[in-house]
Amino acid sequence: MNTQKGSDIYNVIVIGAGTAGLVTAAGTAGLGGRVALIERNKMGGDCLNFGCVPSKALISSARLLHAMRHGQEWGIAPQSVAPDFERISGRMRERRARIAPNDSQERFESLGVDVFRGEARFLSPHEVEVEGTKLRARHFVIATGTHAARPAITGLDEVRAFTNETIFDELKEKPARLLVLGGGPIGCELSQAFARFGSQVTLVQRGARLLPKEDADAAEVLTESLKSDGVAVLTGAELERVQARGVRGGAATIRIGEETREQEFDALLIAAGRTPNLDSLALDAAGVRTNKRGLEVNDYLQTSQRHIYAAGDITGRFLFTHMADFQARIVVRNILMPFQFLRKRADYSVVPWCTYTDPEVARVGLSEDEARKQGVEYDLYRQPMNEVDRAVVENATAGFAKVLTRKGTDKILGATIVAEHAGDLLQPLVLAMHAGLGLGKVAAAIHPYPTFVEVERKAGDAYSKTRLTLRAKRLFSWLYERQRR
Ligand SMILES: Cc1cc2nc3c(=O)[nH]c(=O)nc-3n(C[C@H](O)[C@H](O)[C@H](O)COP(=O)(O)OP(=O)(O)OC[C@H]3O[C@@H](n4cnc5c(N)ncnc54)[C@H](O)[C@@H]3O)c2cc1C
């Protein structure tokens, strides 16, 4: 059946062409559904345009710069390196452009998706409007994502403040002095990258430590690393006021405890939380309920209107690209299922993530803080990277891996790895948790030598040692003694 674009009724209308929307649209079209995808800005959403991709491309240049500056640690005469911010930014855009075709309108049209460019708003629970065109569907998926929260700071409207939506494309020159507000993943990643490009970076974090969702020992390694890159890390600090100075710059008043200090800057980056993109959707017309994190959804990712689903950052849980992807796959399946009992619940028991600083900070499952707060009894196996041979030869000894197991067993409850490539290193533990394999099994698998991932075998060996009871040890000693007779 060849129905004209926009006419008749769709199986699914997807609002937002970020990861969640794209995966939903491609999945639905792939299964033979008639699907419309509406995007008001750039195809690919935050991850491709203003998030993961450009930030990781900048971080890649920053990492190389850092290694070149520290060549003497590998026996190479010190290099004089001159970062060229224009070319670094150009490379970042070129890498992004290489990935962009995957998310493009042309590709999605070739998959059979009807793509509409413009802002969607609900007219009723079964109708949306985009650029004057009325579209109807049996099901809707709201995948409108988030944007940088704008904190209430006196004078903020008078200075030029960058967010993730502007810094990658509108910052034309490397700022001599960069003030970063927010010590979460985005603030930490970009602070380190810009410090390595040669900016004098001040990072203002309201909380007592960076990466507040991670354990204190993980945050501590990262803080030391940022400081050694020259970032001035101000924790327990409040950005109270900013004032314009000169053409683009400004001065900030920062309160730390009882003291205030003045800090001049040439650019200000706001990375202090995220706000859901809900305003333009006219959700009242659809009867969809919201909460302060985004859309209220049940375990099946249905909103308060059961035929309207949500996926990705807009659900307010785990704001990561891989979680947008995960939720979108569930939504595709659930929409297809005719009855609720056939639908799948989103299971968040094994969710990994990573902050791509140097060293990276990666986690899955429970942290120690969370285990304590939830009253979960656990055993802890902690392995420093400086005991991993590969890390020693690579000058990558900062950090550790720690694995929490249910007390008295090897059931993995969670793991934190702070190390080079920690995001990749974490995956065997993610797989083990997903498949219900214990830490003993992780240790029993053969690990190639010398690899960073041996850190996990070592943690597993520490567990295995705890299984060697006094009685078994006595038995083994007796067997050895018998052999020597
Ligand atoms: C700087 C930065 C770095 C990041 N790095 C990582 C990382 O390394 N790893 C990781 O996993 N995650 C990372 N993230 C998070 C990741 O980008 C998000 O989790 C992901 O993009 C969420 O996808 P989404 O589809 O839910 O939303 P989005 O990607 O935000 O897409 C939503 C889309 O909906 C559109 N839209 C909104 N309202 C409407 C409307 N009314 N009509 C039509 N269209 C609309 C928007 O224009 C947007 O394109 C990073 C984020 C930032 C900001």
XYZ file of C-alpha atoms and ligand atoms in Angstrom:
538
model
C 0.000 0.000 0.000
C 1.464 3.334 -1.023
C -0.153 5.981 1.171
C 0.719 9.644 0.651
C 3.045 11.203 3.209
C 1.035 12.744 6.033
C -2.341 11.385 4.953
C -4.431 8.698 6.624
C -3.337 7.167 9.901
C 0.168 6.117 11.042
C 0.933 3.185 13.294
C 3.431 5.342 15.155
C 4.335 9.016 15.206
C 7.702 9.651 16.832
C 8.491 13.138 18.134
C 12.209 13.886 18.255
C 14.951 12.462 16.061
C 17.624 11.907 18.689
C 18.796 8.409 19.540
C 15.493 7.353 21.135
C 13.391 8.660 18.248
C 15.657 7.312 15.533
C 15.838 3.825 17.033
C 12.062 3.769 17.488
C 11.415 4.937 13.937
C 13.924 2.564 12.321
C 12.731 -0.372 14.429
C 9.052 0.246 13.641
C 9.677 0.723 9.923
C 11.894 -2.378 9.880
C 9.025 -4.446 11.241
C 6.697 -3.107 8.562
C 4.937 -0.331 10.528
C 3.894 2.978 8.994
C 5.848 5.591 10.902
C 6.298 9.365 10.892
C 9.278 11.046 12.557
C 9.173 14.727 13.515
C 12.285 16.778 14.278
C 12.404 20.509 14.944
C 16.175 20.919 14.887
C 18.983 18.621 13.715
C 18.585 14.946 12.886
C 20.561 12.947 15.423
C 19.632 15.091 18.429
C 22.050 15.834 21.241
C 24.327 12.826 20.986
C 25.437 13.446 17.411
C 25.275 17.223 17.283
C 25.800 18.668 20.757
C 26.786 15.797 23.015
C 28.653 12.514 22.911
C 30.172 12.789 19.447
C 31.624 16.320 19.480
C 32.723 16.027 23.112
C 34.524 12.728 22.543
C 36.167 14.098 19.389
C 37.554 17.069 21.366
C 38.619 14.738 24.179
C 40.515 12.622 21.654
C 42.609 15.641 20.562
C 43.135 16.627 24.185
C 44.351 13.133 25.068
C 46.912 13.139 22.265
C 48.125 16.590 23.294
C 48.565 15.383 26.837
C 50.540 12.305 25.753
C 52.790 14.441 23.534
C 53.487 16.849 26.365
C 54.401 13.930 28.601
C 56.582 12.139 26.050
C 59.520 12.145 28.455
C 57.679 9.591 30.586
C 58.066 7.214 27.636
C 61.694 8.195 27.031
C 60.889 10.617 24.248
C 62.460 14.060 24.294
C 59.951 16.731 25.386
C 57.902 17.948 22.452
C 56.830 21.511 22.006
C 53.225 21.100 21.008
C 51.055 23.940 19.801
C 47.358 23.100 19.873
C 45.508 24.793 17.045
C 41.963 25.215 18.365
C 40.526 26.039 14.965
C 41.875 22.824 13.499
C 40.932 20.789 16.546
C 37.358 22.097 16.219
C 37.481 21.489 12.474
C 38.499 17.882 13.079
C 35.693 17.465 15.591
C 33.165 18.710 13.001
C 34.648 16.514 10.310
C 34.361 13.405 12.539
C 30.789 14.349 13.389
C 30.002 14.775 9.684
C 31.324 11.271 9.044
C 28.853 9.794 11.511
C 25.937 12.075 10.540
C 24.704 10.110 7.472
C 23.580 7.292 9.820
C 21.052 9.689 11.348
C 20.162 11.668 8.240
C 16.725 12.383 6.823
C 17.750 10.661 3.566
C 18.699 7.468 5.383
C 15.479 7.373 7.354
C 13.413 8.062 4.250
C 15.230 5.204 2.546
C 14.113 3.001 5.463
C 10.503 3.962 4.724
C 10.069 6.562 7.476
C 8.113 9.745 6.668
C 10.286 12.535 8.090
C 8.714 15.889 8.975
C 10.870 18.894 9.899
C 9.313 21.253 12.412
C 7.975 21.467 15.940
C 5.314 18.974 16.957
C 2.447 19.804 19.250
C -0.500 17.702 20.289
C -3.979 18.743 19.172
C -5.663 15.803 20.889
C -4.600 12.396 22.258
C -4.485 11.023 18.685
C -3.380 14.035 16.634
C -0.306 16.207 16.349
C 0.416 19.199 14.199
C 3.691 20.042 12.552
C 4.120 23.158 10.405
C 0.385 23.340 9.815
C 0.076 19.659 8.838
C -2.187 17.515 10.976
C -0.965 13.944 11.541
C -2.860 11.052 13.114
C -1.619 7.827 14.651
C -2.628 4.871 16.784
C 0.497 5.280 18.915
C 2.908 8.106 19.704
C 6.420 8.088 21.065
C 7.660 11.238 22.753
C 11.441 11.314 22.493
C 12.104 15.012 22.825
C 15.160 14.836 25.102
C 16.499 17.539 27.389
C 18.442 20.789 27.206
C 20.933 22.439 29.544
C 19.232 23.777 32.670
C 19.613 27.534 33.132
C 20.354 28.261 36.776
C 19.062 31.425 38.424
C 22.273 33.451 38.632
C 22.223 37.223 38.863
C 23.545 38.776 35.672
C 23.472 35.584 33.591
C 21.389 37.266 30.892
C 24.021 39.969 30.481
C 26.958 37.678 29.692
C 27.449 35.251 26.888
C 27.030 31.818 28.425
C 27.714 28.714 26.367
C 25.885 25.429 26.798
C 26.452 22.090 25.112
C 24.231 23.368 22.280
C 26.524 26.269 21.434
C 30.034 25.480 22.638
C 30.924 23.035 19.874
C 29.925 25.309 16.991
C 29.825 28.882 18.236
C 33.027 29.054 20.272
C 35.447 30.193 17.589
C 38.587 30.768 19.634
C 40.097 28.941 22.543
C 39.150 30.996 25.601
C 42.166 32.084 27.640
C 40.052 31.724 30.801
C 37.104 29.338 30.851
C 34.692 29.192 33.760
C 32.725 25.937 33.914
C 29.624 25.666 36.077
C 28.854 22.077 37.060
C 31.024 19.169 38.166
C 29.009 16.356 36.595
C 30.227 14.330 33.613
C 29.831 17.127 31.034
C 31.555 19.758 33.187
C 34.427 17.427 34.090
C 34.998 16.139 30.560
C 35.056 19.580 28.968
C 37.066 21.190 31.787
C 39.840 18.666 31.283
C 39.767 18.930 27.492
C 39.975 22.739 27.508
C 42.682 22.735 30.176
C 44.715 20.463 27.922
C 44.122 22.824 24.980
C 45.722 25.524 27.135
C 42.735 27.367 28.631
C 42.961 28.352 32.262
C 39.916 26.492 33.551
C 37.996 27.076 36.769
C 35.402 24.447 37.589
C 32.676 25.493 40.020
C 30.819 22.658 41.690
C 28.106 23.259 44.259
C 28.395 19.818 45.889
C 31.187 18.586 48.088
C 32.761 16.567 45.291
C 32.878 16.116 41.538
C 30.714 13.386 39.966
C 28.375 13.287 42.974
C 26.719 10.060 41.764
C 30.009 8.190 42.093
C 31.781 7.067 45.265
C 34.161 9.509 46.936
C 37.280 7.452 46.074
C 36.423 7.580 42.370
C 35.758 11.323 42.477
C 39.027 11.841 44.335
C 41.158 10.205 41.625
C 39.430 12.330 39.013
C 39.824 15.534 41.026
C 43.565 14.900 41.361
C 43.822 14.265 37.648
C 41.966 17.474 36.769
C 44.156 19.434 39.147
C 47.293 17.999 37.598
C 45.970 19.229 34.241
C 45.771 22.705 35.761
C 42.014 22.892 36.380
C 41.145 24.959 39.449
C 38.521 22.736 41.068
C 36.226 24.642 43.444
C 33.890 22.320 45.322
C 31.258 23.421 47.816
C 31.185 26.567 45.685
C 28.269 28.676 44.506
C 28.346 30.905 41.447
C 26.425 33.866 42.844
C 26.691 36.568 40.224
C 28.216 37.317 36.850
C 28.895 40.655 35.211
C 29.879 41.437 31.643
C 33.461 42.681 31.140
C 34.943 43.640 27.793
C 33.496 42.366 24.515
C 32.729 38.772 25.440
C 34.110 38.089 28.858
C 32.911 38.638 32.357
C 33.611 38.452 36.036
C 32.056 35.967 38.412
C 31.444 36.166 42.129
C 31.882 32.733 43.640
C 31.007 31.928 47.233
C 32.897 29.147 48.988
C 31.676 28.785 52.549
C 32.025 32.179 54.211
C 34.374 33.549 51.564
C 33.669 35.071 48.199
C 36.105 35.417 45.366
C 36.114 37.199 42.023
C 37.010 35.244 38.938
C 37.372 36.795 35.501
C 36.551 34.692 32.464
C 36.550 34.910 28.684
C 33.932 32.209 28.272
C 31.395 30.641 30.591
C 30.069 27.111 30.113
C 26.868 26.117 31.892
C 26.726 22.381 32.564
C 24.572 22.325 35.684
C 21.878 19.771 35.010
C 19.272 19.138 32.354
C 15.695 20.321 31.768
C 13.164 18.183 29.860
C 11.982 19.440 26.436
C 8.251 19.548 27.122
C 7.108 23.127 26.711
C 6.170 23.139 23.056
C 4.327 19.811 23.032
C 0.948 21.038 24.349
C 0.705 17.914 26.471
C -2.530 19.106 28.071
C -4.265 18.512 24.757
C -3.020 14.926 24.850
C -3.744 14.382 28.544
C -0.185 13.300 29.288
C 1.124 13.799 32.822
C 4.574 15.156 33.594
C 6.803 15.312 36.640
C 9.826 17.478 37.350
C 12.214 15.068 35.612
C 10.154 14.763 32.438
C 7.318 12.456 31.500
C 5.670 10.170 33.984
C 5.998 6.636 32.587
C 5.221 3.145 33.864
C 7.567 0.149 33.599
C 6.374 -0.425 30.018
C 7.373 3.151 29.125
C 3.747 4.175 28.651
C 2.723 7.656 29.724
C -0.528 8.391 31.528
C -2.136 7.896 28.089
C -1.364 4.250 27.441
C -1.045 4.639 23.643
C 1.538 7.420 24.083
C 4.966 6.083 24.978
C 8.176 7.878 25.931
C 11.816 6.963 25.461
C 15.201 8.511 26.133
C 16.179 11.488 28.270
C 12.583 12.711 28.451
C 11.774 9.842 30.827
C 14.223 11.443 33.274
C 16.095 8.231 34.121
C 19.682 7.488 33.117
C 20.344 10.262 30.617
C 22.596 8.292 28.282
C 22.522 7.439 24.610
C 22.667 3.702 25.248
C 19.660 4.007 27.582
C 17.729 5.940 24.923
C 18.521 3.063 22.572
C 17.551 0.444 25.179
C 14.227 2.097 25.951
C 13.407 2.661 22.282
C 13.788 -1.054 21.552
C 11.363 -1.871 24.335
C 8.912 0.724 23.043
C 9.000 -0.721 19.506
C 8.181 -4.160 20.870
C 5.521 -2.968 23.293
C 3.667 -0.980 20.665
C 3.449 -4.054 18.477
C 2.053 -6.245 21.266
C -1.756 -6.282 21.338
C -2.081 -6.982 25.092
C -0.407 -5.529 28.170
C 0.593 -8.975 29.482
C 2.732 -9.498 26.361
C 4.563 -6.195 26.857
C 8.025 -5.991 28.340
C 9.057 -3.993 31.404
C 12.221 -1.895 31.266
C 14.713 -3.545 33.606
C 17.236 -1.085 35.041
C 19.127 -3.549 37.232
C 22.266 -3.631 35.058
C 22.877 -0.148 33.699
C 26.433 0.858 32.826
C 27.775 4.354 32.151
C 31.055 6.129 31.837
C 32.520 9.604 32.226
C 35.143 10.039 29.517
C 37.751 11.936 31.458
C 41.339 10.787 31.907
C 41.153 8.447 33.734
C 37.670 7.371 32.728
C 35.179 6.678 35.505
C 32.834 3.813 34.677
C 30.149 2.163 36.708
C 27.509 -0.533 36.607
C 25.005 -1.443 39.311
C 25.454 -0.358 42.900
C 28.114 1.972 44.221
C 29.282 1.564 47.802
C 27.363 4.697 48.793
C 24.168 3.293 47.334
C 24.679 -0.139 48.918
C 25.112 1.509 52.331
C 22.086 3.763 51.876
C 19.936 0.815 50.808
C 21.213 -1.329 53.672
C 22.582 -3.948 51.276
C 25.269 -6.112 52.867
C 28.215 -6.568 50.554
C 31.793 -7.769 50.234
C 34.238 -5.507 48.447
C 37.105 -6.499 46.154
C 39.308 -3.538 45.298
C 42.213 -3.721 42.901
C 44.507 -0.730 42.245
C 45.625 -0.188 38.656
C 49.250 0.154 39.774
C 49.278 -3.621 40.336
C 48.211 -4.338 36.767
C 51.292 -4.972 34.618
C 49.869 -3.484 31.443
C 48.904 -0.299 33.261
C 52.450 -0.067 34.642
C 54.104 -0.326 31.221
C 51.620 2.145 29.752
C 52.054 4.801 32.485
C 48.380 4.394 33.301
C 48.501 3.461 36.965
C 45.995 6.011 38.285
C 42.770 4.474 39.465
C 41.307 1.192 40.570
C 38.569 -1.338 40.014
C 36.223 -2.311 42.772
C 33.552 -4.927 42.666
C 30.743 -5.283 45.192
C 29.303 -8.750 45.698
C 26.387 -9.856 47.833
C 27.835 -10.701 51.254
C 29.205 -14.208 51.409
C 28.583 -14.897 47.703
C 30.125 -13.937 44.364
C 26.939 -12.386 42.958
C 28.026 -9.066 41.493
C 25.987 -6.125 42.767
C 27.985 -3.401 41.116
C 31.391 -2.267 39.978
C 33.301 0.974 39.583
C 36.388 1.238 37.424
C 38.572 4.321 37.343
C 41.205 3.766 34.674
C 42.197 4.429 31.104
C 39.469 2.933 28.890
C 37.379 2.097 31.960
C 34.222 2.287 29.838
C 35.485 -0.603 27.717
C 36.991 -2.473 30.661
C 33.651 -2.499 32.444
C 31.880 -4.573 29.817
C 32.903 -8.088 30.986
C 31.386 -7.253 34.384
C 28.265 -5.857 32.711
C 27.923 -9.070 30.741
C 28.538 -11.171 33.846
C 25.818 -9.299 35.748
C 23.453 -9.513 32.789
C 24.018 -13.266 32.417
C 23.990 -13.937 36.165
C 27.637 -15.027 36.252
C 29.467 -14.548 39.530
C 32.833 -12.910 40.128
C 34.353 -16.386 40.529
C 33.389 -17.178 36.924
C 34.911 -13.886 35.736
C 38.194 -14.868 37.404
C 38.071 -18.408 36.009
C 37.948 -17.195 32.391
C 41.349 -16.907 30.686
C 42.471 -13.289 30.345
C 45.172 -12.455 27.780
C 48.363 -11.120 29.320
C 49.173 -8.274 29.604
C 45.851 -6.487 29.371
C 44.137 -3.830 31.446
C 41.163 -6.125 31.913
C 43.312 -8.367 34.111
C 42.254 -5.957 36.831
C 38.959 -7.841 36.907
C 40.616 -11.242 37.105
C 42.655 -9.971 40.042
C 39.504 -8.790 41.805
C 38.013 -12.227 41.087
C 41.104 -13.966 42.452
C 40.697 -11.981 45.648
C 37.191 -13.372 45.898
C 38.360 -16.938 45.148
C 40.928 -16.672 47.955
C 38.132 -16.008 50.418
C 36.619 -19.393 49.486
C 39.735 -21.209 50.694
C 38.556 -22.204 54.139
C 40.914 -23.127 56.944
C 39.694 -26.721 56.767
C 40.359 -26.939 52.981
C 43.811 -25.395 53.475
C 44.621 -28.042 56.105
C 43.438 -30.750 53.721
C 45.615 -29.409 50.878
C 48.665 -29.210 53.175
C 48.092 -32.835 54.155
C 47.845 -33.857 50.458
C 51.121 -32.049 49.629
C 52.845 -33.592 52.613
C 51.638 -37.028 51.513
C 53.091 -36.470 47.999
C 56.505 -35.677 49.485
C 56.636 -38.883 51.527
C 27.930 17.317 26.215
C 27.229 16.002 26.329
C 27.962 14.836 26.260
C 27.327 13.609 26.356
N 28.081 12.474 26.293
C 27.490 11.272 26.391
C 28.248 10.083 26.283
O 29.464 10.128 26.112
N 27.604 8.904 26.373
C 26.245 8.826 26.561
O 25.710 7.714 26.650
N 25.488 9.945 26.660
C 26.074 11.161 26.567
N 25.313 12.292 26.630
C 23.845 12.152 26.795
C 23.162 11.854 25.448
O 23.496 12.845 24.509
C 21.658 11.773 25.633
O 21.374 10.845 26.638
C 20.945 11.366 24.346
O 21.216 12.274 23.326
C 19.441 11.263 24.611
O 18.780 10.969 23.421
P 17.258 11.348 23.246
O 16.854 10.746 21.946
O 16.496 11.003 24.449
O 17.201 12.943 23.188
P 17.932 13.993 22.239
O 19.176 13.477 21.658
O 18.005 15.245 23.035
O 16.904 14.196 21.049
C 15.665 14.832 21.223
C 15.260 15.504 19.916
O 13.918 15.948 20.006
C 13.791 17.180 19.318
N 12.586 17.851 19.805
C 12.350 18.337 21.052
N 11.108 18.843 21.129
C 10.544 18.676 19.912
C 9.273 18.984 19.355
N 8.294 19.566 20.075
N 9.045 18.684 18.057
C 9.994 18.082 17.302
N 11.209 17.772 17.775
C 11.481 18.046 19.064
C 15.086 17.886 19.648
O 15.367 18.883 18.692
C 16.114 16.732 19.620
O 16.699 16.610 18.349
C 25.917 13.535 26.522
C 25.167 14.718 26.583
C 25.804 15.931 26.491
C 24.960 17.175 26.540
